[in-house]
PDB file of C-alpha atoms in Angstrom:
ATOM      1  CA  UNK A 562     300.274 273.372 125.618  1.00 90.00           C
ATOM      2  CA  UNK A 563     298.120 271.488 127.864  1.00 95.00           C
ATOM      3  CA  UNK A 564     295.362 268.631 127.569  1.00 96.00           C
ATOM      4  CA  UNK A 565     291.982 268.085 129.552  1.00 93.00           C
ATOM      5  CA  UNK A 566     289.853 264.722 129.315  1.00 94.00           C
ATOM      6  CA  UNK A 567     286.839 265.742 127.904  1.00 89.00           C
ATOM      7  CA  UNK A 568     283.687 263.709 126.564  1.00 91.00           C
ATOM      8  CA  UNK A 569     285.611 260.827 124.944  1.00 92.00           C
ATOM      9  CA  UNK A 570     288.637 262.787 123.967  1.00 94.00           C
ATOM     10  CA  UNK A 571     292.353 264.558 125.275  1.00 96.00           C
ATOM     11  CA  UNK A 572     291.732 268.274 124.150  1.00 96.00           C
ATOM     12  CA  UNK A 573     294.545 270.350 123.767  1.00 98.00           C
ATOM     13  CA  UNK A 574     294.489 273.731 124.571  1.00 98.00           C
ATOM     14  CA  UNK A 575     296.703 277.051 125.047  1.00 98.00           C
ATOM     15  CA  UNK A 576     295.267 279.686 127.649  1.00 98.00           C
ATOM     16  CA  UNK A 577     297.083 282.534 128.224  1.00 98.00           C
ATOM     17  CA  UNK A 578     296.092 285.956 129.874  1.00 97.00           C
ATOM     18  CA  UNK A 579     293.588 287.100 132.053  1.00 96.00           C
ATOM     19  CA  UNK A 580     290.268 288.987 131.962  1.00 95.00           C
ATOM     20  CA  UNK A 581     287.118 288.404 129.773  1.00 95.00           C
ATOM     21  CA  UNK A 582     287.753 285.238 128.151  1.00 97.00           C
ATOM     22  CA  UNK A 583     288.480 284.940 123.942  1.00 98.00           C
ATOM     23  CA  UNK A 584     288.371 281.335 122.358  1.00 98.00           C
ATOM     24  CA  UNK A 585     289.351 280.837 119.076  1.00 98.00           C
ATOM     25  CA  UNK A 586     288.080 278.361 116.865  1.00 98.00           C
ATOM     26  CA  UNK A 587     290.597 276.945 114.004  1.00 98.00           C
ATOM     27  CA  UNK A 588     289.746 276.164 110.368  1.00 98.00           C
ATOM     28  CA  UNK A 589     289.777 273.136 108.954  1.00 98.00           C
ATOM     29  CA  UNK A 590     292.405 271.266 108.249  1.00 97.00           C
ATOM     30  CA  UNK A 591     294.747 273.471 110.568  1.00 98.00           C
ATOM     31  CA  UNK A 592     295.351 273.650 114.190  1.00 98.00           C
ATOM     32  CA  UNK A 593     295.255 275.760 117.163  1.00 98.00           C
ATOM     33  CA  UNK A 594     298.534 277.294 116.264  1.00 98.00           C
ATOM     34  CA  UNK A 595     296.953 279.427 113.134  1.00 98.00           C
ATOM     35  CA  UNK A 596     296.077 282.101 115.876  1.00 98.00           C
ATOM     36  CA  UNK A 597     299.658 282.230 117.773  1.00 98.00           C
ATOM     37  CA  UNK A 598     299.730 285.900 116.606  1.00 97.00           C
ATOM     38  CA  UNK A 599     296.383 286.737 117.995  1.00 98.00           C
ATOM     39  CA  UNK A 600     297.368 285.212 121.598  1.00 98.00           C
ATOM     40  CA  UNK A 601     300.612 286.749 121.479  1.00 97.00           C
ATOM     41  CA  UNK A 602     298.143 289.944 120.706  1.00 97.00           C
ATOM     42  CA  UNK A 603     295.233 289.628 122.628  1.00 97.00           C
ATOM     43  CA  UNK A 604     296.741 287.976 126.175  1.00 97.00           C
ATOM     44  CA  UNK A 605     298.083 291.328 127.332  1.00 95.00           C
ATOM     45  CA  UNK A 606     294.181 292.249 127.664  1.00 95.00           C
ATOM     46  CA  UNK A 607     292.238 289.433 127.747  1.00 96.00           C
ATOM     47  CA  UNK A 608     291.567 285.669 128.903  1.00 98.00           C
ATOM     48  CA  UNK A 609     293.037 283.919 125.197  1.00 98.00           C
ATOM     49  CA  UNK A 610     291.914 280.198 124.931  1.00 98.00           C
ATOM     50  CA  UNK A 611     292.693 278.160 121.676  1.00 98.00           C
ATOM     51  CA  UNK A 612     292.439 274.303 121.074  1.00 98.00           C
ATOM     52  CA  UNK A 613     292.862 271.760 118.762  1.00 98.00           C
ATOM     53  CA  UNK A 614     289.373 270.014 117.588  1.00 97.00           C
ATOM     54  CA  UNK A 615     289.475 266.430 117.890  1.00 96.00           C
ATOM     55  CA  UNK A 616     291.599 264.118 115.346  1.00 96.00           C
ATOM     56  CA  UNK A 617     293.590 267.650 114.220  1.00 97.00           C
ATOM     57  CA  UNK A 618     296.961 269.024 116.168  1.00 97.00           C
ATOM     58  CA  UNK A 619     297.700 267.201 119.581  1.00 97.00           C
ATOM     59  CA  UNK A 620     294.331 266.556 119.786  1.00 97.00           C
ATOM     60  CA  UNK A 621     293.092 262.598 120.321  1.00 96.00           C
ATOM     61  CA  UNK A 622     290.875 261.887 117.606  1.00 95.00           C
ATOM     62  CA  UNK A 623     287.504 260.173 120.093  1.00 91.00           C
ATOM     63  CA  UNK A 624     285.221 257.372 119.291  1.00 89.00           C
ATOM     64  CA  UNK A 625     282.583 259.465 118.829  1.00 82.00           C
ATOM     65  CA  UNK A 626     281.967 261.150 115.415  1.00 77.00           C
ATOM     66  CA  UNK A 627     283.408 264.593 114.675  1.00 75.00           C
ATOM     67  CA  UNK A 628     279.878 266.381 113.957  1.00 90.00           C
ATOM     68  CA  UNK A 629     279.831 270.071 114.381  1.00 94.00           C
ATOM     69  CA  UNK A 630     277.028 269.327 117.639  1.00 94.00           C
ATOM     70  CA  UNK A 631     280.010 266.997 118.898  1.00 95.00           C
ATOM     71  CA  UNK A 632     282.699 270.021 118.267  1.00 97.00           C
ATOM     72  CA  UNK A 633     280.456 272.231 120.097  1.00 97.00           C
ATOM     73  CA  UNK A 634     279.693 270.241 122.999  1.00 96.00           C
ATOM     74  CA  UNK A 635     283.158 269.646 123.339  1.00 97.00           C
ATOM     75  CA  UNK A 636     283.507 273.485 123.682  1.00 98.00           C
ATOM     76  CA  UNK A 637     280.997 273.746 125.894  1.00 98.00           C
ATOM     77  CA  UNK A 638     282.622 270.744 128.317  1.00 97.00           C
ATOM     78  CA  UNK A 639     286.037 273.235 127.732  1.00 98.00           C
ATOM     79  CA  UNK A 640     284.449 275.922 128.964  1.00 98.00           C
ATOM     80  CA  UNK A 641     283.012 274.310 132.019  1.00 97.00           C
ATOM     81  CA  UNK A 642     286.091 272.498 133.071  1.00 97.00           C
ATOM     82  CA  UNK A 643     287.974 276.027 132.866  1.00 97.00           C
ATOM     83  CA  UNK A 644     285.149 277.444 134.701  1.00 97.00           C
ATOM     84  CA  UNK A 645     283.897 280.225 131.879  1.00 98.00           C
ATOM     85  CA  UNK A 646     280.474 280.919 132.166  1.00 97.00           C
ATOM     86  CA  UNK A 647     280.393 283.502 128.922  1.00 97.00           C
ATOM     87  CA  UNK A 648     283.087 284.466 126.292  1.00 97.00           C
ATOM     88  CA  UNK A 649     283.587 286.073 122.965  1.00 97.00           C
ATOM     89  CA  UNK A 650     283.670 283.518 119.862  1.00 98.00           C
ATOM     90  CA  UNK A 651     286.577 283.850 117.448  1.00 98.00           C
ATOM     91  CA  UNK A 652     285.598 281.432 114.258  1.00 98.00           C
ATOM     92  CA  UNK A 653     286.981 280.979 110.981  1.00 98.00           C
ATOM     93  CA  UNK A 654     285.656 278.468 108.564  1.00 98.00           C
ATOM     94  CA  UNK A 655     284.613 275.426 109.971  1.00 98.00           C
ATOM     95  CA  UNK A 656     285.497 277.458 113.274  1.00 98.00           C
ATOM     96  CA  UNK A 657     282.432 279.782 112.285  1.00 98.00           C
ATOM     97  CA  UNK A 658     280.084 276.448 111.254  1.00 98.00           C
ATOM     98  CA  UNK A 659     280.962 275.635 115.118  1.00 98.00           C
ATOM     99  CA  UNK A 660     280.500 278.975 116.468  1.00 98.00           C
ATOM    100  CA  UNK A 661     276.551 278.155 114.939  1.00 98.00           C
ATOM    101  CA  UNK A 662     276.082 274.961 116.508  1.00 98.00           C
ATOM    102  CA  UNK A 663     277.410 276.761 119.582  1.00 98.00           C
ATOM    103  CA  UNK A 664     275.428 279.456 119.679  1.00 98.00           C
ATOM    104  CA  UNK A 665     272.587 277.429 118.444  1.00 97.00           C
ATOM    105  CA  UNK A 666     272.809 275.283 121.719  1.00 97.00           C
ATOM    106  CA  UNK A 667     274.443 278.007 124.427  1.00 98.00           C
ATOM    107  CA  UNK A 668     273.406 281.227 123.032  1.00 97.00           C
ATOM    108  CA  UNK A 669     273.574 282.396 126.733  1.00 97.00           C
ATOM    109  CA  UNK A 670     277.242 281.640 127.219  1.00 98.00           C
ATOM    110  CA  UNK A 671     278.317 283.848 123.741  1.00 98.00           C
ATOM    111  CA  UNK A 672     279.144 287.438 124.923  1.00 97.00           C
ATOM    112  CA  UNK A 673     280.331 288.138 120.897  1.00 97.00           C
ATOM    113  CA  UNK A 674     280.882 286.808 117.897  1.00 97.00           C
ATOM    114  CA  UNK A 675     283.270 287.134 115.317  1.00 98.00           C
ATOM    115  CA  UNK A 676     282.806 284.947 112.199  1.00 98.00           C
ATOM    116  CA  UNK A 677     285.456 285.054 109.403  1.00 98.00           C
ATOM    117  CA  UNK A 678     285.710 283.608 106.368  1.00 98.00           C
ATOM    118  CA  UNK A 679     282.855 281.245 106.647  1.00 98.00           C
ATOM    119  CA  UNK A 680     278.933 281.186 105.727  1.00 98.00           C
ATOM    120  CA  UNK A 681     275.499 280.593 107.082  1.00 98.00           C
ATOM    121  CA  UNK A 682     274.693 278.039 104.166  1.00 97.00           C
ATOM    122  CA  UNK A 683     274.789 274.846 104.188  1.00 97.00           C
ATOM    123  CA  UNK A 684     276.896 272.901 101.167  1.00 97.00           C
ATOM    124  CA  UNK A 685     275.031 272.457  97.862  1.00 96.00           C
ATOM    125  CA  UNK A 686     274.892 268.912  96.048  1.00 97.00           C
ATOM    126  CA  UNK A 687     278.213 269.647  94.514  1.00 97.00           C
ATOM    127  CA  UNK A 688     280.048 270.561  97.717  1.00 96.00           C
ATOM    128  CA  UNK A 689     278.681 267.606  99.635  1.00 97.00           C
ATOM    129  CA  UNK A 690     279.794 265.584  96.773  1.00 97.00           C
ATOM    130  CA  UNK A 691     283.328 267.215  96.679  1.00 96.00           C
ATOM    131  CA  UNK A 692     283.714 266.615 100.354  1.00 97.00           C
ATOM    132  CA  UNK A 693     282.483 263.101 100.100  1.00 97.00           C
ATOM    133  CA  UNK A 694     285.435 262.782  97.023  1.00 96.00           C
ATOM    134  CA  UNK A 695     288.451 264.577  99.769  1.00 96.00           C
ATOM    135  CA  UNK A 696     286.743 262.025 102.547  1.00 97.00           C
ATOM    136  CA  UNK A 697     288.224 259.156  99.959  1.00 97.00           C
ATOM    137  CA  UNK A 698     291.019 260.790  99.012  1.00 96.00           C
ATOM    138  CA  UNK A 699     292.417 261.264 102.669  1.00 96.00           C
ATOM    139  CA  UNK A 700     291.475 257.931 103.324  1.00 96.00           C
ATOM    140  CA  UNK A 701     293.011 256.320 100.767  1.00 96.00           C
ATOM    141  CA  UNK A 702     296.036 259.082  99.851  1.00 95.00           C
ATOM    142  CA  UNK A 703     297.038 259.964 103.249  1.00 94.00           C
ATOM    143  CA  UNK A 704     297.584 263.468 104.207  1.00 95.00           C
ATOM    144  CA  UNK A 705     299.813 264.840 101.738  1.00 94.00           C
ATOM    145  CA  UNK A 706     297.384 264.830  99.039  1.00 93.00           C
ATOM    146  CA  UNK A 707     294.952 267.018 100.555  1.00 94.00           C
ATOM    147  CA  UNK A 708     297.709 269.296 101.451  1.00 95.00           C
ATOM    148  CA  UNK A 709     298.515 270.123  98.107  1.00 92.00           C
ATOM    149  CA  UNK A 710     294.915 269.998  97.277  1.00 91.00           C
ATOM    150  CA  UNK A 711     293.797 272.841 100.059  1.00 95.00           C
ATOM    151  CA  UNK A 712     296.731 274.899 100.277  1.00 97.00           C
ATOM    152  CA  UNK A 713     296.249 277.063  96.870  1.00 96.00           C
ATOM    153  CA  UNK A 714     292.315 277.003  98.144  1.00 96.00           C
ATOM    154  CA  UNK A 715     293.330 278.553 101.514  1.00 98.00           C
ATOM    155  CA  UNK A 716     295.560 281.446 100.539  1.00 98.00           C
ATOM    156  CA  UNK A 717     294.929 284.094  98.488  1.00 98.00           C
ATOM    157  CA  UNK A 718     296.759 285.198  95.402  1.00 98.00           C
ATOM    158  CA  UNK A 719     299.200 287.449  97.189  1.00 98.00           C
ATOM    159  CA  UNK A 720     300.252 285.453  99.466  1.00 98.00           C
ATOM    160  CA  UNK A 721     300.849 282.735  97.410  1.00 98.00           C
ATOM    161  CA  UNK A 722     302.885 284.899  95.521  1.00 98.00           C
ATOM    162  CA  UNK A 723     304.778 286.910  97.931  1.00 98.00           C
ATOM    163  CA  UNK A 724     304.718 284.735 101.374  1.00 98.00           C
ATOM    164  CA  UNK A 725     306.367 281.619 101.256  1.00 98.00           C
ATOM    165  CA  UNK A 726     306.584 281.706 105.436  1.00 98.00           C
ATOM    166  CA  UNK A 727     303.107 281.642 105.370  1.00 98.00           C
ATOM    167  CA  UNK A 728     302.789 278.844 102.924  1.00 98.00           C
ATOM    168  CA  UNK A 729     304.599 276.223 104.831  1.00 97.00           C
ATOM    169  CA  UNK A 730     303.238 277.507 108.182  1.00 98.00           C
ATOM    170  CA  UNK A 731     300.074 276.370 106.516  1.00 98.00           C
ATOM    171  CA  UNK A 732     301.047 273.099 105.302  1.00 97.00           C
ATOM    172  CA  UNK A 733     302.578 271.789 108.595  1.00 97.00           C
ATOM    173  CA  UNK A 734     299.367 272.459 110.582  1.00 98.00           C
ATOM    174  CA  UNK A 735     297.902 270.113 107.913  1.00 97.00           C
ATOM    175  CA  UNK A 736     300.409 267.216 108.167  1.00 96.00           C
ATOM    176  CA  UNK A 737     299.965 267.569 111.774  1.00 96.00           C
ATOM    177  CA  UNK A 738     296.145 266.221 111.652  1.00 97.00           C
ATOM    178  CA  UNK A 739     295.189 263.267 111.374  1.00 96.00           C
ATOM    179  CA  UNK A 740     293.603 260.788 107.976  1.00 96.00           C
ATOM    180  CA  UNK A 741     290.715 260.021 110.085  1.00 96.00           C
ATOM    181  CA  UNK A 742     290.054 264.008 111.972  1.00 96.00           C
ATOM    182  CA  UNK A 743     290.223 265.257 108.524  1.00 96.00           C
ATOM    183  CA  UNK A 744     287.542 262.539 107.481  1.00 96.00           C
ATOM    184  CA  UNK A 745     285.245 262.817 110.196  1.00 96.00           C
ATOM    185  CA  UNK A 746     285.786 266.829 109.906  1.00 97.00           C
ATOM    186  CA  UNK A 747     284.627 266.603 106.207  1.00 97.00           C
ATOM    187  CA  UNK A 748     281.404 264.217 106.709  1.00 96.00           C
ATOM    188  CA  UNK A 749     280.380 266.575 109.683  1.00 96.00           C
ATOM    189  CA  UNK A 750     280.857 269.657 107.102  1.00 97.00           C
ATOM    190  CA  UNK A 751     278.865 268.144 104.580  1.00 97.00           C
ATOM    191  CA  UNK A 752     275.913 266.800 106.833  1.00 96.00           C
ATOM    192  CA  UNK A 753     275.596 270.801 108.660  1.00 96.00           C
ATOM    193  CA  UNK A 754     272.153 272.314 108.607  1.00 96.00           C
ATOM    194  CA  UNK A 755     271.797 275.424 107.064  1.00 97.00           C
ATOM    195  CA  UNK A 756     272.117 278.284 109.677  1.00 97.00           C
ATOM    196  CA  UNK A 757     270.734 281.294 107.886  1.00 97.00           C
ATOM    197  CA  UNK A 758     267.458 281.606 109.729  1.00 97.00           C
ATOM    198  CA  UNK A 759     269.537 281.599 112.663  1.00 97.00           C
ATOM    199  CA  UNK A 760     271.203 284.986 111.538  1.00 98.00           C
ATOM    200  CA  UNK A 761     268.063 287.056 113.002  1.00 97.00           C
ATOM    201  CA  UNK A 762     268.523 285.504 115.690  1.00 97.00           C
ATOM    202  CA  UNK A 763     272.014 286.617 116.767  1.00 97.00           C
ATOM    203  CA  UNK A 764     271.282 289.464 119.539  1.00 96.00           C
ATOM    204  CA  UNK A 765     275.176 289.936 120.810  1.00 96.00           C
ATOM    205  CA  UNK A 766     277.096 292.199 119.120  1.00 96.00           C
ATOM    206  CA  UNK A 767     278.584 290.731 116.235  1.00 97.00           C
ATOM    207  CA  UNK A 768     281.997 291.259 113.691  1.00 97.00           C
ATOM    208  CA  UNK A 769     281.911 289.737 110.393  1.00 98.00           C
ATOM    209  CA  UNK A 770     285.329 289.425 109.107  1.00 98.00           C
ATOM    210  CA  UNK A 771     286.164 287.891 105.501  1.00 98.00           C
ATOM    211  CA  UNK A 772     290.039 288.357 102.910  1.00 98.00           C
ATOM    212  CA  UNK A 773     289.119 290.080  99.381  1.00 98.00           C
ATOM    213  CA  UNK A 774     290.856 287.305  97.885  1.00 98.00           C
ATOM    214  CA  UNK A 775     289.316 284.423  99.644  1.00 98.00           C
ATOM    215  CA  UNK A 776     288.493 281.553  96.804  1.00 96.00           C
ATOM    216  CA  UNK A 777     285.735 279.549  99.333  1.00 96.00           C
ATOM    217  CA  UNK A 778     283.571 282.011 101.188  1.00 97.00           C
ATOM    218  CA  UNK A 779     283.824 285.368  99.410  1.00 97.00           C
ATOM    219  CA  UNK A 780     283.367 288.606 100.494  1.00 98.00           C
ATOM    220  CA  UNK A 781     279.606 288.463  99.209  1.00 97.00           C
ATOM    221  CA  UNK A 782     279.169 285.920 101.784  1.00 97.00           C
ATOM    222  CA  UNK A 783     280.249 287.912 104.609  1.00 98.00           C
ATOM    223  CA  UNK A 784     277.834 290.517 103.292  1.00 98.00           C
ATOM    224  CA  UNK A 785     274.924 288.403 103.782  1.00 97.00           C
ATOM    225  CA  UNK A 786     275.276 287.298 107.169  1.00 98.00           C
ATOM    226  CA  UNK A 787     276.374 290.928 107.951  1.00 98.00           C
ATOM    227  CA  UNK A 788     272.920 291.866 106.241  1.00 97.00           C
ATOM    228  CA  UNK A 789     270.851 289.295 108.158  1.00 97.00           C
ATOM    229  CA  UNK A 790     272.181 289.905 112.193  1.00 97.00           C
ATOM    230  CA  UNK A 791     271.158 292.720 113.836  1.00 92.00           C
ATOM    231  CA  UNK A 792     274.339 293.975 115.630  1.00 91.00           C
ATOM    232  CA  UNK A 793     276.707 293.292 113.063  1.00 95.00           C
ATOM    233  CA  UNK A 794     279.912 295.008 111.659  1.00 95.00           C
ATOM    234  CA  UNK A 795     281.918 293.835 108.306  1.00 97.00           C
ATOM    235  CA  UNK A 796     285.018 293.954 107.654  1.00 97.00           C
ATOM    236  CA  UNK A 797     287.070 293.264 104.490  1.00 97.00           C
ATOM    237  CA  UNK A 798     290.877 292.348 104.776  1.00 98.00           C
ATOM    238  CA  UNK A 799     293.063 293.377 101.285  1.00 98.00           C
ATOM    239  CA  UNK A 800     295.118 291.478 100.379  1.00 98.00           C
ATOM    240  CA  UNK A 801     294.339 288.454 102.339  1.00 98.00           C
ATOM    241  CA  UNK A 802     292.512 284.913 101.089  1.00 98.00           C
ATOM    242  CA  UNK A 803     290.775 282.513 103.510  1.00 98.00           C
ATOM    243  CA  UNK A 804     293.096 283.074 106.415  1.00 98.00           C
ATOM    244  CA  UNK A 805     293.074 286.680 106.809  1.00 98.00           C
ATOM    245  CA  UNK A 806     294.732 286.088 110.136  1.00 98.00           C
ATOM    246  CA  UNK A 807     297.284 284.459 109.610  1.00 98.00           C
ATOM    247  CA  UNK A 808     298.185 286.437 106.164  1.00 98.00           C
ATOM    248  CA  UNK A 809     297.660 290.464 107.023  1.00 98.00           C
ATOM    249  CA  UNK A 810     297.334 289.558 110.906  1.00 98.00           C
ATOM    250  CA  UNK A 811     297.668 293.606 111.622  1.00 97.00           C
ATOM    251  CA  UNK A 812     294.522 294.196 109.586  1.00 97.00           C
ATOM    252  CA  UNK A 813     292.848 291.011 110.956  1.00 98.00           C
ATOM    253  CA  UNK A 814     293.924 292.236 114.381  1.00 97.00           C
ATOM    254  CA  UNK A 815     292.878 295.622 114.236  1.00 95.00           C
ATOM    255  CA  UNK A 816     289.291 294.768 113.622  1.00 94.00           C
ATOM    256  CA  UNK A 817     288.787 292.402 116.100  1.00 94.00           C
ATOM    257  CA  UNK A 818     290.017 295.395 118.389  1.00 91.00           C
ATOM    258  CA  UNK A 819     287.468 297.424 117.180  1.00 84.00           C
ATOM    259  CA  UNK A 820     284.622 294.831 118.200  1.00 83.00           C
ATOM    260  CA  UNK A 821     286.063 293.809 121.472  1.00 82.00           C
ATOM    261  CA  UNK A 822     286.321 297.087 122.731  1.00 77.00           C
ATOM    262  CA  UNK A 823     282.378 297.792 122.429  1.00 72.00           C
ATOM    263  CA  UNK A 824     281.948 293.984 124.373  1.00 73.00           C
TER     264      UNK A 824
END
């Protein structure tokens, strides 16, 4: 691991390989360390960059609000510090919300995309009042009780079941972030603008990527967006919930092959 002063944060960051550069984006409430199998994967071939947002892993948490503009101009500011003019876009969840702002901002420096798990939409009433409700509860609980609350939300039914490795894999990258990340994280969730007329928009070639068993942004999600950008490819992983790489990372893996080798 290493850290680079950026904007008003330390940003840590794993870079390993060389060749045309892959960044990952992590979900929320994990870490950079959800996509250890992809680097360990990818690096032989390519330039593999992941990082922890700010206030989640080793990550400092800023002064500055944790807005999904502020995630993605910290991205940029990673990219030009590590001297990457374009690269592909690896987001899941509130990594895919980013990879929006991103692209919505430096469309020219996005090669590819690959969006899993996550949608174009922005949050209904409900789920800006259910965010609002885990932005108290972290506050005031601390970070075991949204642990327990996110953990049977992020994994699908068979690997709840069947993978207990993968459960407490999860659950450390959770205790590893911090009250006030997860807060911040959660308010700039909530307050995203809806990106689905920026779907037509998407001209680089794109992979859509989403678990059959995933409980927060179903596969009928993933068909949209697939539906709405031009140069787009979907992909359904069995047997896998919100984290599709991290719970059937051969499947997850494969796929992202298949887009990467047309880039």
């Amino acid at each position: 691991m290493k850290k680079l002063k950026l904007n008003d944060v330390e940003l840590a960051y794993r870079e390993e390989g060389s060749g045309q550069p892959i960044i990952f984006l992590h979900a929320f409430p994990l870490n950079r360390t959800m996509w250890d199998d992809q680097v360990a994967t990818f690096s032989s071939t390519h330039r593999v960059i992941t990082f922890d947002w700010r206030g989640f892993g080793a990550s400092s948490l800023g002064v500055t609000g944790s807005s999904l503009t502020v995630f993605a101009d910290d991205l940029a500011e990673l990219l030009n510090l590590l001297e990457i003019k374009r690269a592909i876009l690896c987001g899941l969840s509130m990594g895919g919300y980013v990879a929006f702002a991103f692209y919505r901002k430096y469309a020219d420096r996005v090669s590819a995309m690959i969006l899993c798990d996550t949608r174009a939409t922005a949050d209904t009433e409900e789920g800006i009042k259910a965010r609002f409700e885990m932005v108290n509860m972290v506050r005031q609980q601390g970070i075991p009780a949204i642990t327990e609350k996110m953990v049977p939300r992020l994994l699908g039914e068979t690997t709840l079941q069947t993978k207990p490795q993968i459960i407490e894999k999860v659950k450390q990258m959770i205790q590893a972030a911090q009250p006030e990340g997860i807060a911040r994280a959660l308010i700039g969730m909530a307050q995203r603008p809806d990106s689905t007329e920026l779907l037509s928009k998407i001209t680089c070639p794109t992979l859509v990527v989403v678990g059959n068993e995933d409980k927060l942004t179903p596969p009928s999600d993933a068909q949209t967006m697939n539906s709405a950008i031009g140069l787009s490819q979907l992909r359904i992983v069995n047997n896998a919930g919100h984290l599709p790489n991290l719970e059937e990372p051969l499947a997850f893996n494969r796929a992202i092959h298949e887009l990467i080798n047309l880039v």
